[in-house]
XYZ file of C-alpha atoms in Angstrom:
667
model
C 0.000 0.000 0.000
C 2.826 2.331 0.986
C 4.765 1.563 -2.204
C 1.679 2.123 -4.256
C 1.053 5.513 -2.651
C 4.658 6.641 -3.147
C 4.494 5.471 -6.744
C 1.401 7.624 -7.377
C 3.154 10.661 -5.907
C 6.127 10.138 -8.177
C 3.855 9.847 -11.187
C 2.114 13.056 -10.167
C 5.375 14.911 -9.695
C 6.581 13.732 -13.079
C 3.286 14.895 -14.661
C 3.532 18.318 -13.015
C 7.150 18.639 -14.142
C 6.167 17.670 -17.669
C 3.374 20.287 -17.701
C 5.726 22.955 -16.393
C 8.336 22.028 -18.937
C 5.761 22.135 -21.676
C 4.511 25.512 -20.467
C 8.062 26.838 -20.409
C 8.698 25.598 -23.894
C 5.471 27.121 -25.153
C 6.160 30.479 -23.475
C 9.673 30.677 -24.783
C 8.758 29.922 -28.354
C 5.696 32.192 -28.207
C 7.701 35.243 -27.212
C 10.733 34.669 -29.456
C 10.324 36.040 -32.997
C 12.989 33.796 -34.508
C 11.244 30.581 -33.413
C 7.673 30.833 -34.438
C 5.328 28.317 -32.928
C 4.050 25.619 -35.234
C 1.077 23.407 -34.712
C 0.812 19.975 -36.260
C -2.429 18.244 -36.837
C -3.450 15.086 -38.505
C -6.657 14.385 -40.180
C -8.659 11.836 -38.285
C -10.697 10.947 -41.282
C -7.911 9.607 -43.426
C -4.739 8.031 -42.105
C -3.062 8.453 -45.449
C -3.653 12.193 -45.722
C -0.567 14.397 -45.362
C -0.242 16.785 -42.467
C -0.482 20.568 -42.820
C 0.893 23.564 -40.897
C -1.169 26.469 -39.467
C 0.669 29.764 -38.913
C -0.194 31.653 -35.769
C -1.929 35.019 -36.328
C 0.522 36.468 -33.820
C 3.482 35.561 -35.997
C 4.891 39.078 -36.220
C 4.061 40.219 -32.683
C 6.275 40.015 -29.587
C 5.217 40.253 -25.969
C 7.152 41.078 -22.799
C 5.521 38.890 -20.171
C 7.531 40.340 -17.317
C 6.317 43.825 -18.005
C 2.801 42.533 -18.351
C 3.050 40.711 -15.038
C 4.592 43.625 -13.137
C 2.198 46.210 -14.582
C 0.012 47.718 -11.920
C -3.630 48.168 -12.533
C -5.023 51.653 -12.092
C -8.133 51.236 -10.062
C -9.046 54.935 -10.029
C -12.383 55.767 -11.610
C -12.416 57.049 -15.241
C -12.346 60.836 -15.681
C -15.644 62.621 -16.064
C -16.624 63.546 -19.631
C -17.050 67.296 -20.398
C -20.646 68.511 -20.412
C -22.347 68.558 -23.841
C -22.135 71.928 -25.647
C -25.103 74.265 -25.386
C -27.303 74.473 -28.496
C -26.235 77.222 -30.971
C -28.269 80.464 -31.003
C -30.812 80.853 -33.804
C -29.241 82.309 -36.970
C -29.444 86.088 -37.384
C -31.894 87.120 -40.080
C -30.266 89.376 -42.635
C -33.317 89.799 -44.836
C -35.834 92.624 -44.622
C -38.879 90.349 -44.476
C -40.046 88.011 -41.744
C -40.957 84.319 -41.990
C -44.443 85.273 -43.168
C -43.137 87.317 -46.075
C -44.061 90.707 -44.547
C -41.634 93.600 -44.306
C -39.928 93.798 -40.908
C -39.830 97.046 -38.934
C -36.690 95.982 -37.021
C -34.534 95.451 -40.087
C -30.917 96.182 -39.158
C -29.147 98.134 -41.903
C -25.792 97.090 -40.434
C -22.562 98.948 -39.915
C -20.658 100.803 -42.594
C -17.874 98.699 -44.064
C -14.555 99.955 -42.770
C -13.129 99.465 -46.237
C -15.660 101.963 -47.530
C -14.598 104.563 -44.989
C -10.991 103.947 -45.890
C -11.767 104.149 -49.592
C -13.366 107.591 -49.128
C -10.833 109.070 -46.752
C -8.174 111.602 -47.589
C -5.498 109.002 -48.213
C -3.635 109.241 -51.491
C -3.436 105.644 -52.696
C -3.760 105.309 -56.469
C -5.868 102.148 -56.348
C -8.605 100.489 -54.371
C -8.873 96.738 -54.135
C -10.793 93.991 -52.442
C -10.243 90.353 -51.697
C -13.895 89.535 -52.289
C -14.666 87.425 -55.273
C -17.931 86.938 -57.104
C -19.122 84.381 -54.571
C -18.083 86.403 -51.540
C -14.811 84.488 -51.099
C -11.303 85.897 -51.024
C -9.485 84.239 -53.883
C -9.849 86.923 -56.548
C -8.636 90.476 -56.075
C -10.236 93.327 -58.017
C -8.096 96.449 -58.322
C -9.346 99.697 -59.849
C -7.210 102.787 -60.273
C -8.682 105.906 -58.722
C -10.213 108.283 -61.243
C -8.910 111.826 -61.519
C -10.994 114.993 -61.770
C -11.405 116.386 -65.297
C -10.275 119.853 -66.304
C -12.435 122.880 -65.523
C -13.337 123.252 -69.215
C -15.426 120.039 -68.971
C -17.688 121.340 -66.208
C -20.790 121.356 -68.487
C -19.646 118.541 -70.784
C -22.246 116.479 -72.681
C -20.153 113.867 -74.532
C -22.358 113.170 -77.567
C -23.317 116.825 -78.087
C -19.882 118.400 -77.533
C -17.912 116.302 -80.002
C -16.512 119.223 -81.975
C -14.249 116.969 -84.028
C -17.236 115.048 -85.420
C -19.313 118.212 -85.890
C -16.577 119.779 -88.038
C -16.710 116.764 -90.355
C -20.458 117.093 -91.067
C -21.269 117.620 -94.732
C -24.072 120.020 -93.835
C -25.515 121.722 -90.760
C -28.395 123.387 -92.619
C -31.085 121.240 -90.966
C -29.662 121.333 -87.444
C -27.371 118.329 -87.758
C -24.863 119.897 -85.354
C -27.421 119.661 -82.506
C -27.848 115.884 -82.904
C -25.855 113.092 -81.255
C -22.277 112.585 -82.420
C -20.667 110.191 -79.937
C -16.986 109.343 -79.626
C -16.213 105.936 -81.088
C -12.621 105.408 -79.952
C -12.534 103.872 -76.489
C -9.428 105.810 -75.482
C -11.175 109.139 -76.162
C -14.246 108.414 -74.041
C -14.789 110.034 -70.660
C -12.290 108.627 -68.157
C -12.358 111.269 -65.429
C -14.782 112.864 -62.975
C -16.613 116.029 -64.022
C -15.797 118.923 -61.640
C -18.461 121.028 -59.920
C -18.633 124.826 -60.151
C -16.960 126.768 -57.367
C -19.348 127.448 -54.527
C -21.690 124.615 -55.481
C -24.448 124.039 -52.906
C -27.009 121.351 -52.218
C -29.904 122.205 -54.596
C -32.938 123.963 -53.171
C -35.669 121.346 -52.545
C -38.949 121.130 -54.417
C -41.388 122.926 -54.577
C -39.347 125.994 -53.650
C -36.923 125.170 -56.471
C -39.655 125.836 -59.022
C -39.196 129.539 -58.341
C -35.506 129.870 -57.434
C -32.150 128.070 -57.678
C -28.596 128.824 -56.528
C -26.599 130.945 -58.973
C -23.371 129.023 -58.288
C -24.985 125.717 -59.302
C -25.760 126.983 -62.839
C -23.510 130.049 -63.210
C -24.679 131.225 -66.644
C -26.092 134.709 -67.272
C -26.767 134.626 -71.030
C -30.476 133.858 -70.570
C -30.842 136.694 -68.061
C -29.409 139.085 -70.627
C -31.465 137.753 -73.548
C -34.788 136.829 -71.916
C -35.000 138.811 -68.696
C -37.498 141.235 -70.248
C -39.840 138.338 -71.091
C -40.080 137.171 -67.477
C -38.113 133.975 -68.121
C -35.429 134.453 -65.497
C -33.830 137.112 -63.293
C -30.834 137.202 -60.973
C -31.224 138.350 -57.379
C -27.972 138.250 -55.366
C -26.881 134.579 -55.070
C -29.971 133.120 -56.770
C -31.761 132.921 -60.078
C -35.498 133.628 -59.845
C -38.142 132.362 -62.283
C -41.222 134.642 -62.492
C -43.046 132.012 -64.569
C -43.232 133.891 -67.848
C -42.267 132.994 -71.398
C -41.797 134.674 -74.749
C -45.456 134.201 -75.646
C -46.856 134.346 -72.087
C -45.006 137.138 -70.324
C -47.840 137.484 -67.790
C -47.179 134.014 -66.428
C -47.626 130.353 -67.279
C -50.655 129.868 -65.036
C -52.725 132.429 -66.927
C -51.591 130.973 -70.256
C -52.523 127.429 -69.205
C -55.946 128.643 -68.101
C -56.422 130.196 -71.542
C -55.671 126.902 -73.316
C -58.036 124.989 -71.009
C -60.829 127.476 -71.678
C -60.274 127.419 -75.436
C -60.665 123.618 -75.620
C -62.257 122.151 -72.456
C -61.916 118.676 -74.036
C -58.178 118.841 -73.303
C -59.110 118.296 -69.634
C -55.696 118.755 -68.047
C -54.818 116.179 -65.391
C -57.657 113.851 -66.395
C -57.625 113.104 -70.120
C -54.371 114.944 -70.727
C -51.558 113.545 -68.603
C -48.396 113.536 -70.807
C -47.290 116.693 -72.635
C -44.348 117.530 -74.896
C -43.118 121.135 -74.684
C -40.922 121.953 -77.697
C -38.392 124.767 -77.321
C -39.205 124.978 -73.638
C -36.884 127.760 -72.490
C -36.482 127.337 -68.722
C -39.542 125.011 -68.677
C -42.004 127.275 -66.842
C -44.886 125.835 -68.899
C -44.085 122.321 -67.650
C -43.293 123.550 -64.135
C -46.757 125.033 -63.669
C -48.531 122.058 -65.254
C -47.167 119.801 -62.511
C -49.628 121.235 -59.989
C -52.437 120.103 -62.346
C -51.341 116.427 -62.374
C -49.727 116.791 -65.797
C -46.222 115.516 -66.615
C -44.436 117.549 -69.292
C -41.335 116.469 -71.161
C -39.550 119.772 -71.828
C -37.058 119.657 -74.704
C -34.644 122.107 -76.285
C -31.334 121.831 -78.148
C -27.978 122.851 -76.746
C -27.831 126.080 -78.747
C -27.163 129.794 -78.261
C -29.723 129.905 -75.429
C -27.214 128.103 -73.291
C -28.211 125.690 -70.564
C -32.004 125.910 -70.915
C -32.380 122.253 -70.007
C -29.887 122.559 -67.159
C -31.998 125.344 -65.631
C -35.136 123.214 -66.057
C -33.596 120.228 -64.274
C -32.087 122.370 -61.529
C -35.638 123.605 -60.885
C -36.855 119.993 -60.607
C -38.805 119.859 -63.896
C -38.648 116.898 -66.355
C -36.441 117.808 -69.315
C -33.944 116.401 -71.815
C -31.681 117.905 -74.475
C -33.246 117.126 -77.851
C -33.552 118.758 -81.269
C -35.818 118.554 -84.311
C -33.279 118.036 -87.093
C -32.859 114.917 -89.263
C -33.587 112.009 -86.895
C -36.573 110.805 -84.940
C -36.730 111.937 -81.337
C -36.251 109.229 -78.723
C -39.954 108.973 -77.829
C -42.402 106.303 -79.049
C -45.396 106.759 -81.303
C -48.596 108.077 -79.692
C -46.719 109.139 -76.580
C -48.163 112.560 -75.809
C -51.727 113.665 -75.167
C -50.745 117.256 -75.967
C -47.803 118.717 -77.916
C -47.048 122.375 -77.270
C -44.870 124.838 -79.191
C -44.709 128.445 -78.050
C -42.358 130.509 -80.215
C -40.167 127.419 -80.561
C -38.437 128.789 -83.686
C -39.113 125.703 -85.814
C -40.136 125.949 -89.452
C -42.821 123.256 -89.433
C -43.517 123.412 -93.151
C -39.967 122.925 -94.417
C -39.197 119.824 -96.512
C -42.924 119.258 -97.082
C -43.644 119.220 -93.366
C -41.238 116.453 -92.319
C -40.830 117.961 -88.830
C -44.577 118.223 -88.252
C -44.859 114.612 -89.442
C -42.551 113.718 -86.556
C -44.912 115.565 -84.193
C -47.783 113.607 -85.737
C -45.944 110.336 -85.023
C -45.491 111.197 -81.343
C -48.962 112.720 -80.830
C -51.614 110.352 -79.529
C -54.601 109.688 -81.801
C -57.251 112.133 -80.596
C -54.562 114.307 -79.001
C -53.971 118.057 -79.449
C -51.264 120.297 -80.903
C -51.071 123.846 -79.499
C -49.085 126.428 -81.464
C -48.414 129.924 -80.152
C -46.515 131.897 -82.783
C -46.543 135.091 -84.800
C -48.204 133.596 -87.923
C -51.267 132.843 -85.781
C -52.056 136.466 -84.997
C -49.881 138.828 -87.083
C -51.191 140.288 -90.319
C -47.960 141.025 -92.177
C -47.838 139.371 -95.587
C -44.967 137.056 -94.674
C -46.725 135.908 -91.497
C -50.005 135.340 -93.286
C -48.239 133.315 -95.944
C -46.690 131.168 -93.214
C -50.154 130.655 -91.687
C -51.602 129.512 -95.016
C -48.782 127.000 -95.422
C -49.473 125.687 -91.919
C -53.194 125.411 -92.638
C -52.514 123.483 -95.842
C -50.076 121.076 -94.179
C -52.286 120.350 -91.154
C -55.224 119.786 -93.516
C -53.262 117.142 -95.422
C -52.378 115.535 -92.077
C -56.130 115.352 -91.369
C -55.731 117.557 -88.291
C -58.825 119.496 -87.316
C -58.379 123.158 -86.350
C -60.414 123.173 -83.167
C -59.779 126.750 -82.011
C -57.812 129.832 -83.021
C -57.887 132.588 -80.439
C -55.501 135.446 -79.819
C -52.002 134.147 -80.466
C -52.812 130.435 -79.969
C -54.099 127.858 -82.458
C -55.078 124.319 -81.418
C -55.470 121.290 -83.708
C -56.763 117.775 -83.002
C -55.356 114.581 -84.520
C -57.843 112.017 -85.925
C -58.663 108.825 -84.022
C -58.178 106.455 -86.982
C -56.921 106.115 -90.569
C -60.233 106.784 -92.344
C -59.382 110.387 -93.249
C -55.944 109.409 -94.545
C -57.438 106.753 -96.814
C -60.107 109.085 -98.227
C -57.792 111.971 -99.194
C -57.974 113.070 -102.826
C -54.263 113.851 -102.830
C -52.133 111.253 -101.085
C -49.494 113.703 -99.938
C -47.752 113.122 -97.634
C -48.254 109.385 -98.116
C -48.857 106.770 -95.453
C -45.715 105.004 -94.304
C -44.987 101.486 -95.553
C -46.281 98.493 -93.628
C -42.662 97.654 -92.784
C -42.185 100.930 -90.887
C -42.185 100.606 -87.110
C -43.188 104.009 -85.661
C -41.757 102.972 -82.277
C -38.290 102.328 -83.697
C -36.477 105.587 -82.926
C -32.802 105.026 -82.089
C -30.720 106.743 -84.824
C -33.630 106.417 -87.269
C -33.898 109.098 -89.933
C -37.052 111.206 -90.195
C -39.500 109.824 -92.735
C -41.663 111.993 -95.026
C -44.766 109.922 -94.406
C -47.715 109.584 -92.036
C -47.402 106.809 -89.471
C -50.421 104.537 -89.702
C -52.642 104.188 -86.663
C -53.349 100.670 -85.337
C -56.627 99.244 -86.624
C -57.721 98.214 -83.136
C -57.321 101.771 -81.844
C -54.557 100.906 -79.405
C -52.776 103.951 -78.048
C -55.572 106.375 -78.929
C -57.256 108.607 -76.382
C -60.423 106.531 -76.774
C -58.598 103.447 -75.442
C -56.757 105.152 -72.588
C -58.417 105.545 -69.204
C -58.449 108.881 -67.420
C -55.763 109.692 -64.882
C -55.036 108.208 -62.353
C -56.794 104.942 -63.332
C -54.481 104.500 -66.346
C -51.463 104.157 -64.044
C -52.400 100.605 -62.992
C -54.460 99.316 -65.932
C -52.510 97.103 -68.372
C -52.704 99.081 -71.629
C -53.803 97.526 -74.909
C -50.366 98.174 -76.427
C -48.823 95.852 -73.845
C -49.823 92.917 -76.042
C -47.755 94.303 -78.927
C -44.486 94.299 -76.965
C -42.093 91.704 -78.369
C -40.857 89.723 -75.383
C -40.612 86.125 -74.170
C -43.976 86.190 -72.435
C -47.014 86.077 -74.687
C -50.097 84.982 -72.791
C -49.057 86.266 -69.361
C -48.126 89.890 -70.166
C -50.935 91.360 -68.089
C -49.870 89.203 -65.152
C -46.241 90.316 -65.557
C -47.368 93.946 -65.640
C -49.354 93.549 -62.425
C -46.608 91.555 -60.709
C -43.966 94.168 -61.528
C -46.131 96.922 -60.058
C -46.749 94.935 -56.893
C -43.071 94.020 -56.539
C -41.795 97.583 -56.754
C -44.565 98.922 -54.556
C -43.442 96.623 -51.742
C -39.750 97.388 -52.277
C -40.222 101.166 -52.469
C -42.492 101.169 -49.409
C -39.796 99.332 -47.430
C -37.028 101.666 -48.627
C -39.077 104.701 -47.647
C -39.646 103.271 -44.172
C -36.238 101.754 -43.462
C -33.940 104.229 -45.207
C -36.044 107.347 -44.482
C -36.415 108.480 -48.078
C -38.928 111.153 -47.092
C -36.246 112.864 -45.027
C -33.752 113.102 -47.900
C -33.270 116.819 -48.528
C -33.388 116.503 -52.310
C -35.242 113.535 -53.810
C -36.831 115.100 -56.890
C -35.204 114.169 -60.214
C -35.135 110.371 -60.466
C -33.904 108.173 -63.307
C -34.799 104.501 -63.671
C -32.053 103.256 -65.969
C -33.872 100.029 -66.919
C -37.540 100.793 -66.467
C -39.311 97.764 -68.061
C -43.019 98.690 -67.526
C -42.357 101.688 -65.276
C -43.258 99.886 -62.054
C -40.627 101.729 -59.998
C -41.984 105.122 -61.103
C -45.561 104.024 -60.427
C -44.561 102.913 -56.925
C -43.125 106.356 -56.132
C -46.471 107.874 -57.153
C -48.421 105.341 -55.094
C -46.229 106.101 -52.084
C -46.812 109.840 -52.626
C -43.152 110.703 -53.083
C -42.922 114.209 -54.561
C -40.614 113.121 -57.374
C -40.753 112.510 -61.108
C -38.981 109.677 -62.970
C -37.182 109.578 -66.297
C -37.941 105.992 -67.343
C -35.129 104.839 -69.625
C -35.813 101.809 -71.817
C -32.509 100.342 -73.103
C -32.442 99.671 -76.820
C -30.887 96.262 -76.087
C -34.155 94.904 -74.649
C -37.894 94.826 -75.380
C -39.347 98.203 -76.353
C -41.781 98.827 -73.501
C -41.743 102.621 -73.893
C -45.270 102.802 -75.407
C -46.596 101.018 -72.301
C -44.859 103.536 -70.034
C -46.507 106.472 -71.811
C -49.905 104.779 -71.863
C -49.619 104.574 -68.059
C -49.171 108.342 -67.904
C -45.407 108.308 -67.251
C -42.430 109.799 -69.088
C -39.370 108.138 -70.592
C -36.887 107.808 -73.448
C -35.165 105.087 -75.431
C -31.410 104.926 -74.899
C -28.357 102.751 -75.539
C -26.253 102.674 -72.359
C -23.113 101.940 -74.355
C -23.306 105.682 -75.109
C -23.675 108.772 -72.888
C -27.083 110.228 -72.053
C -28.246 113.603 -73.427
C -28.318 115.692 -70.280
C -26.084 118.148 -68.491
C -23.833 117.150 -65.595
C -25.312 117.158 -62.067
C -28.962 116.939 -63.106
C -30.365 113.890 -61.215
C -30.809 113.324 -57.486
C -31.324 109.566 -57.604
C -30.319 106.842 -60.072
C -31.953 103.416 -59.986
C -30.521 100.486 -61.951
C -32.076 97.044 -61.566
C -30.557 94.243 -63.631
C -28.909 96.727 -65.993
C -25.236 95.774 -65.717
C -25.575 92.003 -65.969
C -27.331 92.585 -69.304
C -25.238 95.421 -70.714
C -21.809 94.060 -69.694
C -22.069 91.668 -72.635
C -21.875 94.605 -75.038
C -20.756 97.686 -73.080
C -17.857 98.717 -70.864
C -19.489 98.972 -67.428
C -16.834 101.456 -66.296
C -18.083 103.841 -68.996
C -21.655 103.455 -67.744
C -20.618 104.146 -64.145
C -18.604 107.218 -65.143
C -21.673 108.452 -67.009
C -23.724 107.915 -63.860
C -21.188 110.009 -61.940
C -21.467 112.743 -64.576
C -25.245 113.103 -64.351
C -25.649 112.464 -60.609
C -25.610 115.492 -58.338
C -23.086 115.723 -55.496
C -24.991 114.458 -52.488
C -27.119 112.243 -54.741
C -27.736 108.532 -54.395
C -27.653 105.487 -56.665
C -29.230 102.086 -55.938
C -27.858 99.260 -58.062
C -29.616 95.892 -57.872
C -27.883 93.115 -59.801
C -26.279 89.673 -59.797
C -23.383 88.914 -57.477
C -21.278 88.068 -60.514
C -21.112 91.772 -61.404
C -21.990 93.677 -58.241
C -18.563 93.246 -56.582
C -16.833 94.703 -59.628
C -19.251 97.632 -59.631
C -18.539 98.235 -55.956
C -14.836 98.711 -56.563
C -15.356 100.996 -59.558
C -17.712 103.334 -57.676
C -15.266 103.435 -54.764
C -12.562 104.455 -57.243
C -14.908 107.283 -58.277
C -14.999 108.463 -54.676
C -18.502 107.200 -53.886
C -19.473 105.524 -50.653
C -20.862 102.066 -51.375
C -22.795 99.815 -49.009
C -23.500 96.252 -50.155
C -26.750 94.789 -48.828
C -28.873 91.679 -49.209
C -32.146 91.714 -51.046
C -35.346 90.588 -49.335
C -34.499 87.070 -50.555
C -31.750 86.776 -47.944
C -27.940 86.541 -47.809
C -27.639 83.562 -50.167
C -29.706 85.014 -53.009
C -28.024 85.481 -56.382
C -28.695 89.251 -56.336
C -27.400 92.027 -54.109
C -28.221 95.716 -53.688
C -25.415 98.274 -53.788
C -26.443 101.537 -52.135
C -24.184 104.384 -53.211
C -23.717 107.993 -52.121
C -21.863 110.608 -54.137
C -20.119 112.983 -51.718
C -20.346 116.771 -51.616
C -18.575 118.503 -53.356
C -15.689 117.848 -55.776
C -13.845 120.889 -57.094
């Protein structure tokens, strides 16, 4: 029993030693990279099958068991995690409307960009630049050299009317060709500087006081005082020009003269049936100035001739006017634009060249409209004057005009409503224009010795135009004749444009305090479309008038603008505008540059804007981001302050609004 027990102990000791030895062998080979551990196995299913070797997945790893054994375990609790971040604040709203689409009263106009202040300081850097690119990034730098001030001799410069080099090359000036547009063609000769202001220039006197007086230093020209002072046109009193309201043919005042016309032909019905008037040879525009109080808009025109600066005086007073001449080309107004055309001693020979100039009046006069002529042949009995009257009677008879009234020194004719009289004439002279003639095509079009046909459906005639002010918001019949992409939805586009601008203008008036601007009178909409911006100013009772410019590069909507009872002209913005420097208080350009940059140099357009904008005036430019950043740097190089803002669509919209201020003054 004892031997058996001792034998079992020996066996157990041998087994333990064998296990320890095996463990040592395994541990040694496991931890040594040069002796990888191999495992042998035999298939139990087939004695004849060959053995295979499995490689340990830890083949390339080594372990230090001693360090693992001696490593102490950290029993301290894990560190506390940081508290979760607080939720971000709601994003700031940059738009000017709330989530319901209504205009917000708490709209924050933001701070002035420090770059703008720096760009308009007294520093003398030659360039301005920005790191902003077209998407608001910083990878594209725009650099514009600062523009210099032009010489003093260019103070009253009108580029297309003061091109003496082109005027000298004219074959003839017999028919007034020198007073027409002759623009510079070479890019290097175009305006590339800033027009200076007269010494002592002041902020213009606000309307309606400006109707009767303006600062002498703003328009320092005395020729009209010397020539026309005795006719009550204009006088000088100390540091001001005064306008008594008279004219060559109405020295007792425009109001009395207007009353006379209204009494002669009550059908004219000023401010109701008659809303748009053309005053030819306007002088200082007293006729148009006094019609404004009767809800009548008058386009006053005169050439840049010996009676210097007539139009500049008119615009300084705050009266609609443009430099224009009856010569060899059509004027830049559409057919059937004016309810009344007026000529008081306008020094135009209407019967020359078989009446081609009066045919141009006929084109612009609305069917059923009136032509008022105050001139010596009407009332003088000298043989030469009577002969001139007979020629006028003969010509107006062949135009089918009806002499409604001749009284004192005024004669008034009425244009027919349709073509029936023209077609029944025994003598077809002057003839009707060809079917191919477009009477609304006016840009650089020669005068035509023919009568423009009236539309068969009566569109544009006084019989199809509502009385003022209803006509302002009624889509006119001629809207359907406008060649544009829309065909069936033109009325809807017309209404939508009016609504859009009404909301925008109302918000600008409230947020940017337009009513408190000292001088907000002469306004130009540089791309007017249907005239919705001008209509909005009327709806919001802003005491301003608008020159609605319809670019020749787009649809001709000018007839629609006149049918609404507004004023405007056709113009190509690749060329300068026919007005004097410093004649507009506010310039509005929506979508103009993104269209015109394809064909025009936008720097030239902006320099032209600087020329016609008064010191202290404002310009609002609404356009795509792809062009607005470039515009910003150019206007800063002109010395303007420029503030870039979001539209009501928010900060990520494709359009921006650039609000600009031209500083006072530059000498």
